[in-house]
Coordinates of N, CA and C in Angstrom, one line a residue:
M1 N -43.7 138.4 -109.1 CA -44.2 137.8 -110.3 C -43.5 138.4 -111.5
F2 N -43.3 139.8 -111.5 CA -42.7 140.4 -112.7 C -41.2 140.6 -112.5
S3 N -40.6 139.5 -112.1 CA -39.1 139.6 -111.9 C -38.4 139.6 -113.2
H4 N -37.2 140.0 -113.3 CA -36.4 140.0 -114.5 C -36.3 138.6 -115.1
D5 N -36.0 137.6 -114.2 CA -35.9 136.2 -114.6 C -37.2 135.6 -115.2
R6 N -38.3 135.9 -114.5 CA -39.5 135.4 -115.0 C -40.0 136.0 -116.3
I7 N -39.8 137.2 -116.5 CA -40.2 137.9 -117.8 C -39.4 137.2 -118.9
W8 N -38.1 137.0 -118.7 CA -37.3 136.4 -119.8 C -37.7 134.9 -119.9
S9 N -38.0 134.3 -118.8 CA -38.4 132.8 -118.9 C -39.7 132.7 -119.6
A10 N -40.6 133.7 -119.5 CA -41.9 133.7 -120.2 C -41.7 133.8 -121.7
I11 N -40.7 134.7 -122.1 CA -40.4 134.9 -123.5 C -39.8 133.6 -124.0
D12 N -38.9 132.9 -123.3 CA -38.4 131.7 -123.7 C -39.5 130.6 -123.9
A13 N -40.4 130.6 -122.9 CA -41.5 129.6 -123.0 C -42.4 129.8 -124.1
L14 N -42.7 131.1 -124.4 CA -43.5 131.4 -125.6 C -42.8 131.0 -126.9
A15 N -41.5 131.2 -127.0 CA -40.8 130.8 -128.1 C -40.9 129.2 -128.3
E16 N -40.7 128.5 -127.2 CA -40.7 127.1 -127.2 C -42.1 126.6 -127.5
R17 N -43.1 127.3 -127.0 CA -44.5 126.9 -127.3 C -44.7 126.9 -128.8
H18 N -44.1 127.8 -129.6 CA -44.2 127.9 -131.0 C -43.1 127.3 -131.8
Q19 N -42.3 126.4 -131.0 CA -41.2 125.7 -131.6 C -40.2 126.6 -132.3
L20 N -39.9 127.7 -131.6 CA -38.9 128.6 -132.1 C -37.8 128.8 -131.1
S21 N -36.6 129.2 -131.5 CA -35.6 129.7 -130.6 C -35.9 131.1 -130.2
P22 N -35.3 131.7 -129.2 CA -35.5 133.1 -128.9 C -35.2 134.0 -130.1
S23 N -34.1 133.7 -130.8 CA -33.8 134.6 -132.0 C -34.9 134.4 -133.1
G24 N -35.4 133.2 -133.2 CA -36.4 132.9 -134.2 C -37.7 133.7 -133.8
L25 N -38.0 133.7 -132.6 CA -39.2 134.5 -132.1 C -39.0 136.0 -132.4
A26 N -37.8 136.5 -132.1 CA -37.6 137.9 -132.4 C -37.7 138.2 -133.9
R27 N -37.2 137.3 -134.7 CA -37.2 137.5 -136.1 C -38.6 137.5 -136.6
R28 N -39.5 136.6 -136.1 CA -40.9 136.5 -136.5 C -41.6 137.8 -136.2
A29 N -41.2 138.4 -135.0 CA -41.9 139.6 -134.6 C -41.3 140.9 -135.2
G30 N -40.4 140.7 -136.2 CA -39.8 141.9 -136.9 C -38.8 142.6 -136.1
L31 N -38.2 142.0 -135.1 CA -37.2 142.6 -134.2 C -35.8 142.1 -134.7
D32 N -34.8 142.7 -134.2 CA -33.4 142.3 -134.4 C -33.3 140.8 -133.9
P33 N -32.8 139.9 -134.7 CA -32.7 138.5 -134.2 C -32.0 138.3 -132.9
T34 N -31.1 139.2 -132.5 CA -30.4 139.1 -131.3 C -31.1 139.7 -130.1
S35 N -32.3 140.2 -130.3 CA -32.9 141.0 -129.2 C -33.2 140.2 -128.0
F36 N -33.4 138.9 -128.1 CA -33.8 138.0 -127.0 C -32.7 137.1 -126.6
N37 N -31.5 137.3 -127.2 CA -30.4 136.4 -126.8 C -30.0 136.6 -125.4
K38 N -29.6 135.5 -124.7 CA -29.2 135.5 -123.3 C -28.1 136.6 -123.0
S39 N -27.3 136.8 -124.0 CA -26.2 137.8 -123.8 C -26.7 139.2 -123.7
K40 N -27.9 139.4 -124.2 CA -28.5 140.8 -124.2 C -29.3 141.0 -123.0
R41 N -29.4 140.1 -122.0 CA -30.3 140.2 -120.9 C -29.7 140.9 -119.7
H42 N -28.4 141.1 -119.8 CA -27.6 141.9 -118.9 C -26.6 142.8 -119.6
S43 N -26.4 144.0 -119.1 CA -25.5 144.9 -119.7 C -24.0 144.4 -119.3
A44 N -23.1 145.1 -119.9 CA -21.7 144.7 -119.7 C -21.3 144.8 -118.2
D45 N -21.9 145.8 -117.5 CA -21.6 145.9 -116.1 C -22.5 145.1 -115.2
G46 N -23.3 144.2 -115.8 CA -24.1 143.3 -115.0 C -25.5 143.8 -114.7
R47 N -25.9 144.9 -115.1 CA -27.2 145.4 -114.8 C -28.2 144.7 -115.6
E48 N -29.4 144.5 -115.1 CA -30.5 143.8 -115.8 C -31.0 144.6 -116.9
R49 N -31.3 143.9 -118.0 CA -31.9 144.6 -119.2 C -33.3 143.9 -119.3
W50 N -34.3 144.7 -119.4 CA -35.7 144.2 -119.6 C -36.2 144.4 -121.0
P51 N -37.0 143.4 -121.5 CA -37.6 143.6 -122.8 C -38.6 144.8 -122.7
S52 N -38.8 145.5 -123.8 CA -39.7 146.6 -123.8 C -41.1 146.1 -123.9
T53 N -42.1 146.9 -123.5 CA -43.5 146.5 -123.7 C -43.8 146.5 -125.2
E54 N -43.2 147.3 -126.0 CA -43.4 147.3 -127.4 C -42.9 145.9 -128.0
S55 N -41.8 145.4 -127.5 CA -41.3 144.1 -128.0 C -42.2 143.0 -127.7
I56 N -42.7 143.0 -126.4 CA -43.6 142.0 -126.0 C -44.9 142.0 -126.8
A57 N -45.4 143.3 -127.1 CA -46.6 143.4 -127.9 C -46.4 142.9 -129.3
K58 N -45.3 143.1 -129.9 CA -45.0 142.6 -131.2 C -44.9 141.1 -131.2
V59 N -44.3 140.5 -130.2 CA -44.2 139.1 -130.1 C -45.6 138.4 -130.0
L60 N -46.4 139.0 -129.1 CA -47.8 138.5 -129.0 C -48.5 138.5 -130.3
D61 N -48.4 139.6 -131.0 CA -49.1 139.8 -132.3 C -48.6 138.8 -133.3
A62 N -47.2 138.6 -133.3 CA -46.6 137.7 -134.3 C -47.0 136.2 -134.1
T63 N -47.2 135.9 -132.8 CA -47.6 134.5 -132.5 C -49.1 134.2 -132.3
G64 N -49.9 135.3 -132.4 CA -51.3 135.2 -132.2 C -51.7 134.9 -130.8
S65 N -50.8 135.2 -129.9 CA -51.0 135.0 -128.5 C -51.7 136.2 -127.8
T66 N -52.3 135.9 -126.7 CA -52.9 137.0 -125.9 C -52.1 137.3 -124.7
I67 N -52.3 138.5 -124.1 CA -51.6 138.8 -122.9 C -51.9 137.9 -121.8
T68 N -53.1 137.3 -121.8 CA -53.5 136.4 -120.7 C -52.6 135.1 -120.8
Q69 N -52.4 134.6 -122.1 CA -51.6 133.5 -122.3 C -50.2 133.7 -121.9
F70 N -49.7 135.0 -122.2 CA -48.3 135.3 -121.8 C -48.2 135.3 -120.2
M71 N -49.2 135.8 -119.6 CA -49.2 135.9 -118.1 C -49.2 134.5 -117.5
E72 N -49.7 133.5 -118.2 CA -49.7 132.1 -117.7 C -48.2 131.7 -117.5
F73 N -47.4 132.1 -118.4 CA -46.0 131.8 -118.4 C -45.2 132.4 -117.2
L74 N -45.8 133.5 -116.7 CA -45.2 134.2 -115.6 C -45.5 133.6 -114.2
R75 N -46.4 132.6 -114.2 CA -46.8 132.0 -112.9 C -45.6 131.2 -112.4
P76 N -45.4 131.2 -111.0 CA -44.4 130.4 -110.4 C -44.4 128.9 -110.9
G77 N -43.2 128.3 -111.0 CA -43.1 127.0 -111.5 C -42.4 126.9 -112.8
P78 N -42.3 125.7 -113.4 CA -41.6 125.6 -114.7 C -42.1 126.6 -115.7
A79 N -41.2 127.3 -116.4 CA -41.7 128.4 -117.3 C -42.0 127.9 -118.7
S80 N -41.7 126.7 -119.0 CA -41.9 126.3 -120.4 C -42.7 125.0 -120.5
G81 N -42.0 123.8 -120.3 CA -42.7 122.6 -120.6 C -44.0 122.3 -120.0
A82 N -44.1 122.7 -118.7 CA -45.4 122.4 -118.0 C -46.5 123.2 -118.5
L83 N -46.3 124.3 -119.2 CA -47.3 125.1 -119.7 C -47.6 125.0 -121.2
Q84 N -46.8 124.1 -121.9 CA -47.0 124.0 -123.3 C -48.1 123.0 -123.6
E85 N -48.9 123.2 -124.6 CA -49.8 122.3 -125.1 C -49.1 121.0 -125.6
S86 N -47.9 121.2 -126.1 CA -47.2 120.1 -126.7 C -46.4 119.3 -125.7
A87 N -46.4 119.7 -124.4 CA -45.6 119.0 -123.4 C -46.5 118.0 -122.7
F88 N -46.4 116.7 -122.9 CA -47.3 115.8 -122.3 C -46.6 115.1 -121.1
P89 N -47.4 114.6 -120.2 CA -46.9 113.8 -119.1 C -46.3 112.5 -119.6
S90 N -45.8 111.7 -118.7 CA -45.1 110.5 -119.1 C -46.0 109.3 -119.5
Q91 N -47.3 109.4 -119.3 CA -48.2 108.4 -119.7 C -48.1 108.2 -121.2
T92 N -48.0 107.0 -121.7 CA -47.8 106.8 -123.2 C -49.0 105.9 -123.7
G93 N -49.2 106.0 -125.0 CA -50.2 105.2 -125.7 C -49.9 105.2 -127.2
S94 N -50.6 104.4 -127.9 CA -50.3 104.2 -129.3 C -51.3 105.1 -130.1
I95 N -50.7 105.8 -131.1 CA -51.5 106.6 -132.0 C -51.2 106.2 -133.4
P96 N -52.1 106.5 -134.4 CA -51.9 106.1 -135.8 C -50.7 106.9 -136.4
L97 N -49.9 106.2 -137.2 CA -48.8 106.8 -137.9 C -48.9 106.6 -139.4
L98 N -48.6 107.7 -140.1 CA -48.7 107.6 -141.6 C -47.5 108.4 -142.2
G99 N -46.9 107.9 -143.3 CA -45.9 108.6 -144.0 C -46.5 109.8 -144.6
F100 N -45.8 111.0 -144.6 CA -46.4 112.2 -145.2 C -46.7 112.0 -146.7
A101 N -45.9 111.3 -147.4 CA -46.1 111.1 -148.8 C -47.4 110.3 -149.1
Q102 N -47.8 109.5 -148.1 CA -49.0 108.7 -148.3 C -50.3 109.5 -147.9
A103 N -50.1 110.5 -147.2 CA -51.3 111.3 -146.6 C -52.2 111.9 -147.7
G104 N -51.7 112.1 -148.9 CA -52.5 112.7 -149.9 C -53.4 111.7 -150.6
A105 N -53.1 110.4 -150.4 CA -53.9 109.4 -151.0 C -55.3 109.3 -150.4
G106 N -56.3 108.8 -151.1 CA -57.6 108.7 -150.5 C -57.7 107.5 -149.5
G107 N -58.7 107.6 -148.6 CA -59.0 106.5 -147.7 C -58.4 106.5 -146.4
F108 N -57.4 107.5 -146.1 CA -56.8 107.5 -144.8 C -57.4 108.5 -143.8
F109 N -58.3 109.4 -144.3 CA -58.9 110.4 -143.5 C -60.4 110.5 -143.8
D110 N -61.2 110.8 -142.8 CA -62.6 111.1 -143.0 C -62.7 112.6 -143.5
D111 N -64.0 113.0 -143.6 CA -64.2 114.4 -144.1 C -63.7 115.4 -143.2
G112 N -63.6 115.1 -141.9 CA -63.1 116.1 -140.9 C -61.6 116.1 -140.7
G113 N -60.9 115.2 -141.4 CA -59.4 115.1 -141.3 C -59.0 114.2 -140.2
F114 N -59.9 113.3 -139.7 CA -59.6 112.4 -138.6 C -59.1 111.1 -139.3
P115 N -58.2 110.3 -138.6 CA -57.7 109.0 -139.2 C -58.9 108.1 -139.5
A116 N -58.8 107.4 -140.6 CA -59.9 106.5 -141.0 C -59.3 105.4 -141.9
G117 N -60.0 104.3 -142.1 CA -59.5 103.3 -143.1 C -58.3 102.5 -142.6
Q118 N -57.8 101.8 -143.5 CA -56.7 100.9 -143.2 C -55.3 101.4 -143.7
G119 N -54.3 100.8 -143.4 CA -53.0 101.1 -143.9 C -52.1 102.0 -142.9
W120 N -52.7 102.3 -141.7 CA -51.9 103.1 -140.7 C -51.0 102.2 -139.9
D121 N -49.8 102.6 -139.6 CA -49.0 102.0 -138.6 C -49.3 102.6 -137.3
V122 N -48.6 102.3 -136.2 CA -48.8 102.9 -134.9 C -47.5 103.3 -134.4
V123 N -47.5 104.3 -133.5 CA -46.3 104.8 -132.8 C -46.7 105.1 -131.4
E124 N -45.7 104.8 -130.5 CA -45.9 105.2 -129.1 C -45.7 106.7 -128.9
F125 N -46.6 107.3 -128.1 CA -46.5 108.7 -127.9 C -47.0 109.1 -126.5
P126 N -46.3 109.9 -125.8 CA -46.7 110.4 -124.4 C -48.1 111.1 -124.6
A127 N -49.1 110.5 -123.9 CA -50.4 111.1 -124.1 C -50.9 111.7 -122.8
A128 N -51.4 112.9 -122.9 CA -52.0 113.6 -121.8 C -53.3 112.9 -121.4
P129 N -53.5 112.8 -120.1 CA -54.8 112.2 -119.6 C -56.0 112.9 -120.3
G130 N -56.9 112.2 -120.9 CA -58.0 112.9 -121.5 C -57.7 113.5 -122.8
A131 N -56.6 113.2 -123.4 CA -56.3 113.7 -124.7 C -57.4 113.4 -125.7
K132 N -57.6 114.3 -126.6 CA -58.7 114.2 -127.5 C -58.5 113.0 -128.5
A133 N -59.5 112.3 -128.8 CA -59.4 111.2 -129.8 C -59.1 111.8 -131.1
G134 N -58.4 111.0 -132.0 CA -58.2 111.5 -133.3 C -56.8 112.0 -133.5
V135 N -56.0 112.2 -132.4 CA -54.6 112.6 -132.6 C -53.8 111.6 -133.4
Y136 N -53.0 112.0 -134.3 CA -52.2 111.0 -135.1 C -50.9 111.6 -135.4
A137 N -50.0 110.8 -136.0 CA -48.6 111.2 -136.3 C -48.4 111.1 -137.9
L138 N -47.6 112.0 -138.4 CA -47.2 112.0 -139.8 C -45.7 112.1 -139.8
E139 N -45.1 111.2 -140.5 CA -43.6 111.1 -140.6 C -43.1 111.9 -141.8
I140 N -42.2 112.8 -141.6 CA -41.7 113.6 -142.7 C -40.8 112.7 -143.6
Q141 N -41.0 112.9 -144.9 CA -40.3 112.2 -145.9 C -39.7 113.2 -146.9
G142 N -38.4 113.3 -147.0 CA -37.8 114.2 -147.9 C -37.3 115.5 -147.2
D143 N -36.9 116.5 -148.0 CA -36.3 117.7 -147.5 C -37.1 118.9 -147.8
S144 N -38.4 118.8 -148.2 CA -39.2 119.9 -148.6 C -39.5 120.9 -147.4
M145 N -39.3 120.4 -146.1 CA -39.7 121.2 -145.0 C -38.5 121.6 -144.2
L146 N -37.3 121.4 -144.8 CA -36.1 122.0 -144.1 C -36.2 123.5 -144.1
P147 N -35.5 124.2 -143.1 CA -34.7 123.6 -142.1 C -35.4 123.2 -140.8
L148 N -36.7 123.5 -140.8 CA -37.5 123.2 -139.5 C -37.7 121.8 -139.3
Y149 N -38.2 121.0 -140.3 CA -38.4 119.6 -140.1 C -37.5 118.8 -141.1
R150 N -36.9 117.7 -140.6 CA -36.0 116.9 -141.4 C -36.7 115.6 -141.7
D151 N -36.1 114.9 -142.7 CA -36.5 113.6 -143.1 C -36.5 112.7 -141.8
G152 N -37.6 112.0 -141.6 CA -37.7 111.1 -140.4 C -38.3 111.8 -139.2
D153 N -38.4 113.1 -139.1 CA -39.1 113.7 -138.0 C -40.6 113.3 -138.0
V154 N -41.2 113.2 -136.8 CA -42.6 112.9 -136.7 C -43.4 114.1 -136.1
L155 N -44.4 114.4 -136.9 CA -45.3 115.5 -136.4 C -46.6 114.9 -135.8
I156 N -46.9 115.4 -134.6 CA -48.2 115.0 -134.0 C -49.2 116.0 -134.3
V157 N -50.3 115.5 -134.9 CA -51.4 116.4 -135.4 C -52.7 116.2 -134.7
E158 N -53.4 117.3 -134.3 CA -54.7 117.2 -133.6 C -55.7 117.8 -134.5
P159 N -56.5 117.0 -135.3 CA -57.6 117.6 -136.0 C -58.7 118.1 -135.1
G160 N -59.3 119.2 -135.5 CA -60.4 119.7 -134.7 C -59.9 120.7 -133.6
A161 N -58.6 120.8 -133.4 CA -58.1 121.8 -132.4 C -58.2 123.2 -132.9
Q162 N -58.4 124.1 -132.0 CA -58.5 125.5 -132.4 C -57.2 126.0 -133.0
I163 N -57.3 126.7 -134.1 CA -56.1 127.1 -134.8 C -56.0 128.7 -134.8
R164 N -54.8 129.2 -134.5 CA -54.6 130.6 -134.4 C -53.5 131.0 -135.4
R165 N -53.5 132.3 -135.7 CA -52.4 132.8 -136.5 C -51.1 132.5 -135.9
G166 N -50.1 132.0 -136.7 CA -48.8 131.7 -136.2 C -48.7 130.2 -135.9
D167 N -49.8 129.4 -135.8 CA -49.7 128.0 -135.6 C -49.1 127.3 -136.8
R168 N -48.4 126.2 -136.5 CA -48.0 125.3 -137.6 C -49.1 124.3 -137.8
V169 N -49.4 124.1 -139.1 CA -50.6 123.3 -139.4 C -50.3 122.4 -140.6
V170 N -51.1 121.3 -140.7 CA -51.1 120.4 -141.8 C -52.4 120.7 -142.6
V171 N -52.2 120.9 -143.9 CA -53.4 121.2 -144.7 C -53.5 120.2 -145.9
K172 N -54.7 119.7 -146.1 CA -54.9 118.9 -147.3 C -55.9 119.5 -148.2
T173 N -55.5 119.7 -149.4 CA -56.4 120.3 -150.4 C -57.4 119.3 -151.0
T174 N -58.4 119.8 -151.7 CA -59.4 118.9 -152.3 C -58.7 118.1 -153.5
E175 N -57.5 118.6 -154.0 CA -56.8 117.9 -155.0 C -55.9 116.8 -154.5
G176 N -55.8 116.7 -153.1 CA -55.0 115.6 -152.6 C -53.6 116.1 -152.1
E177 N -53.3 117.3 -152.3 CA -52.0 117.8 -151.8 C -52.0 118.0 -150.3
V178 N -50.9 117.5 -149.7 CA -50.8 117.7 -148.2 C -49.5 118.4 -147.9
M179 N -49.6 119.4 -147.0 CA -48.4 120.2 -146.8 C -48.5 120.7 -145.3
A180 N -47.3 120.9 -144.8 CA -47.1 121.5 -143.4 C -46.7 123.0 -143.6
K181 N -47.4 123.9 -143.1 CA -47.1 125.3 -143.2 C -47.4 126.1 -141.9
I182 N -47.2 127.4 -142.0 CA -47.5 128.2 -140.8 C -48.7 129.0 -141.3
L183 N -49.8 129.1 -140.4 CA -51.0 129.8 -140.8 C -50.7 131.3 -140.6
V184 N -50.8 132.1 -141.6 CA -50.5 133.5 -141.6 C -51.8 134.3 -141.3
R185 N -52.9 133.8 -142.0 CA -54.1 134.5 -142.0 C -55.2 133.6 -142.4
Q186 N -56.4 133.7 -141.8 CA -57.6 133.0 -142.2 C -58.8 133.9 -142.2
T187 N -59.5 133.9 -143.3 CA -60.7 134.7 -143.4 C -61.9 133.7 -143.6
P188 N -63.1 134.2 -143.7 CA -64.2 133.3 -144.0 C -64.1 132.6 -145.4
R189 N -63.3 133.2 -146.2 CA -63.2 132.7 -147.6 C -61.9 132.0 -148.0
S190 N -60.8 132.4 -147.2 CA -59.5 131.9 -147.7 C -58.5 131.7 -146.5
I191 N -57.4 131.1 -146.8 CA -56.3 131.0 -145.8 C -55.0 131.3 -146.5
E192 N -54.1 132.0 -145.8 CA -52.8 132.3 -146.3 C -51.7 131.5 -145.5
L193 N -50.8 130.8 -146.1 CA -49.9 129.9 -145.5 C -48.4 130.3 -145.8
L194 N -47.6 130.3 -144.8 CA -46.2 130.6 -144.9 C -45.4 129.3 -145.0
S195 N -44.5 129.1 -146.0 CA -43.8 127.9 -146.2 C -42.7 127.8 -145.1
L196 N -42.5 126.6 -144.6 CA -41.4 126.3 -143.7 C -40.0 126.4 -144.3
N197 N -40.0 126.0 -145.6 CA -38.7 126.0 -146.4 C -38.7 127.3 -147.3
P198 N -37.8 128.2 -147.1 CA -37.7 129.4 -147.9 C -37.6 129.2 -149.4
E199 N -37.2 128.0 -149.8 CA -37.1 127.7 -151.2 C -38.4 127.3 -151.8
H200 N -39.4 127.1 -151.0 CA -40.8 126.8 -151.5 C -41.7 128.0 -151.3
P201 N -42.6 128.2 -152.3 CA -43.5 129.4 -152.2 C -44.5 129.3 -151.1
N202 N -44.9 130.5 -150.6 CA -46.0 130.6 -149.7 C -47.3 130.3 -150.5
R203 N -48.3 129.9 -149.9 CA -49.5 129.5 -150.6 C -50.8 130.2 -150.0
T204 N -51.7 130.4 -150.9 CA -53.0 131.0 -150.5 C -54.1 130.1 -151.2
F205 N -55.1 129.7 -150.4 CA -56.2 128.8 -150.9 C -57.5 129.4 -150.5
E206 N -58.5 129.3 -151.4 CA -59.9 129.4 -151.1 C -60.3 128.3 -150.2
L207 N -61.1 128.6 -149.2 CA -61.5 127.5 -148.3 C -62.2 126.4 -149.0
S208 N -62.9 126.7 -150.1 CA -63.6 125.7 -150.8 C -62.6 124.7 -151.5
D209 N -61.3 125.1 -151.5 CA -60.3 124.2 -152.1 C -59.5 123.4 -151.0
V210 N -59.9 123.6 -149.7 CA -59.3 123.0 -148.6 C -60.2 121.9 -148.1
E211 N -59.6 120.6 -148.1 CA -60.4 119.5 -147.5 C -60.4 119.6 -146.0
W212 N -59.3 119.8 -145.4 CA -59.2 120.0 -143.9 C -57.9 120.6 -143.6
I213 N -57.9 121.2 -142.4 CA -56.7 121.8 -141.8 C -56.6 121.4 -140.3
A214 N -55.4 121.0 -139.9 CA -55.3 120.5 -138.5 C -54.0 121.1 -137.9
R215 N -54.0 121.3 -136.6 CA -52.8 121.9 -135.9 C -51.8 120.9 -135.5
I216 N -50.5 121.2 -135.8 CA -49.4 120.4 -135.3 C -49.1 120.8 -133.8
I217 N -49.2 119.8 -133.0 CA -49.1 120.1 -131.5 C -47.7 119.6 -131.0
W218 N -46.9 118.9 -131.8 CA -45.6 118.4 -131.2 C -44.8 117.9 -132.4
A219 N -43.5 118.0 -132.3 CA -42.6 117.4 -133.3 C -41.4 116.8 -132.7
S220 N -41.1 115.6 -133.2 CA -40.0 114.8 -132.6 C -38.6 115.3 -133.2
Q221 N -38.2 116.5 -132.8 CA -37.0 117.0 -133.4 C -35.8 116.8 -132.4

């Protein structure tokens, strides 16, 4: 179970679960960006190199993951897609689709952030059996979320899903502003958000100023 290949596959799967490359995962954890590169997994003479327990601990902390979740990736079988919440089987169905720019207008969501009202398009999406009702799609418009999301990318959002530190989320404020960010910290009174685009500022909101927050579970990149 704790083979060299499975440990590294688990790290790759954790990175993919959070829509990161191995180097992006290392960078988020405060490590050298090349720490998890495939070229670093064996020494020049072919000997196996293992990630340190300290590195794994930092990665879990940076992604808000538990050791139990990491152990799931070590189980025999596919190391990534089959264990990701965002990897759905081939069964497809239609879900509501809205342009990101329109999401801030009134009438498209109920008080819980679930799709409501008229004006939604639909898009086909692979749906897991028993997937929760209320999942919807937002289409990126413009370049404010570069380099992670590009114009035309589609984000699949699940309102009501449990949100952890490090998750990518969509937030709508009481003033009608809608944004996709990374959740850095949430307290009973406020949330701290990291911008996807380094040219845009990070944001902090009192929860009283947040209409709803929902987790991004997939992106069509």
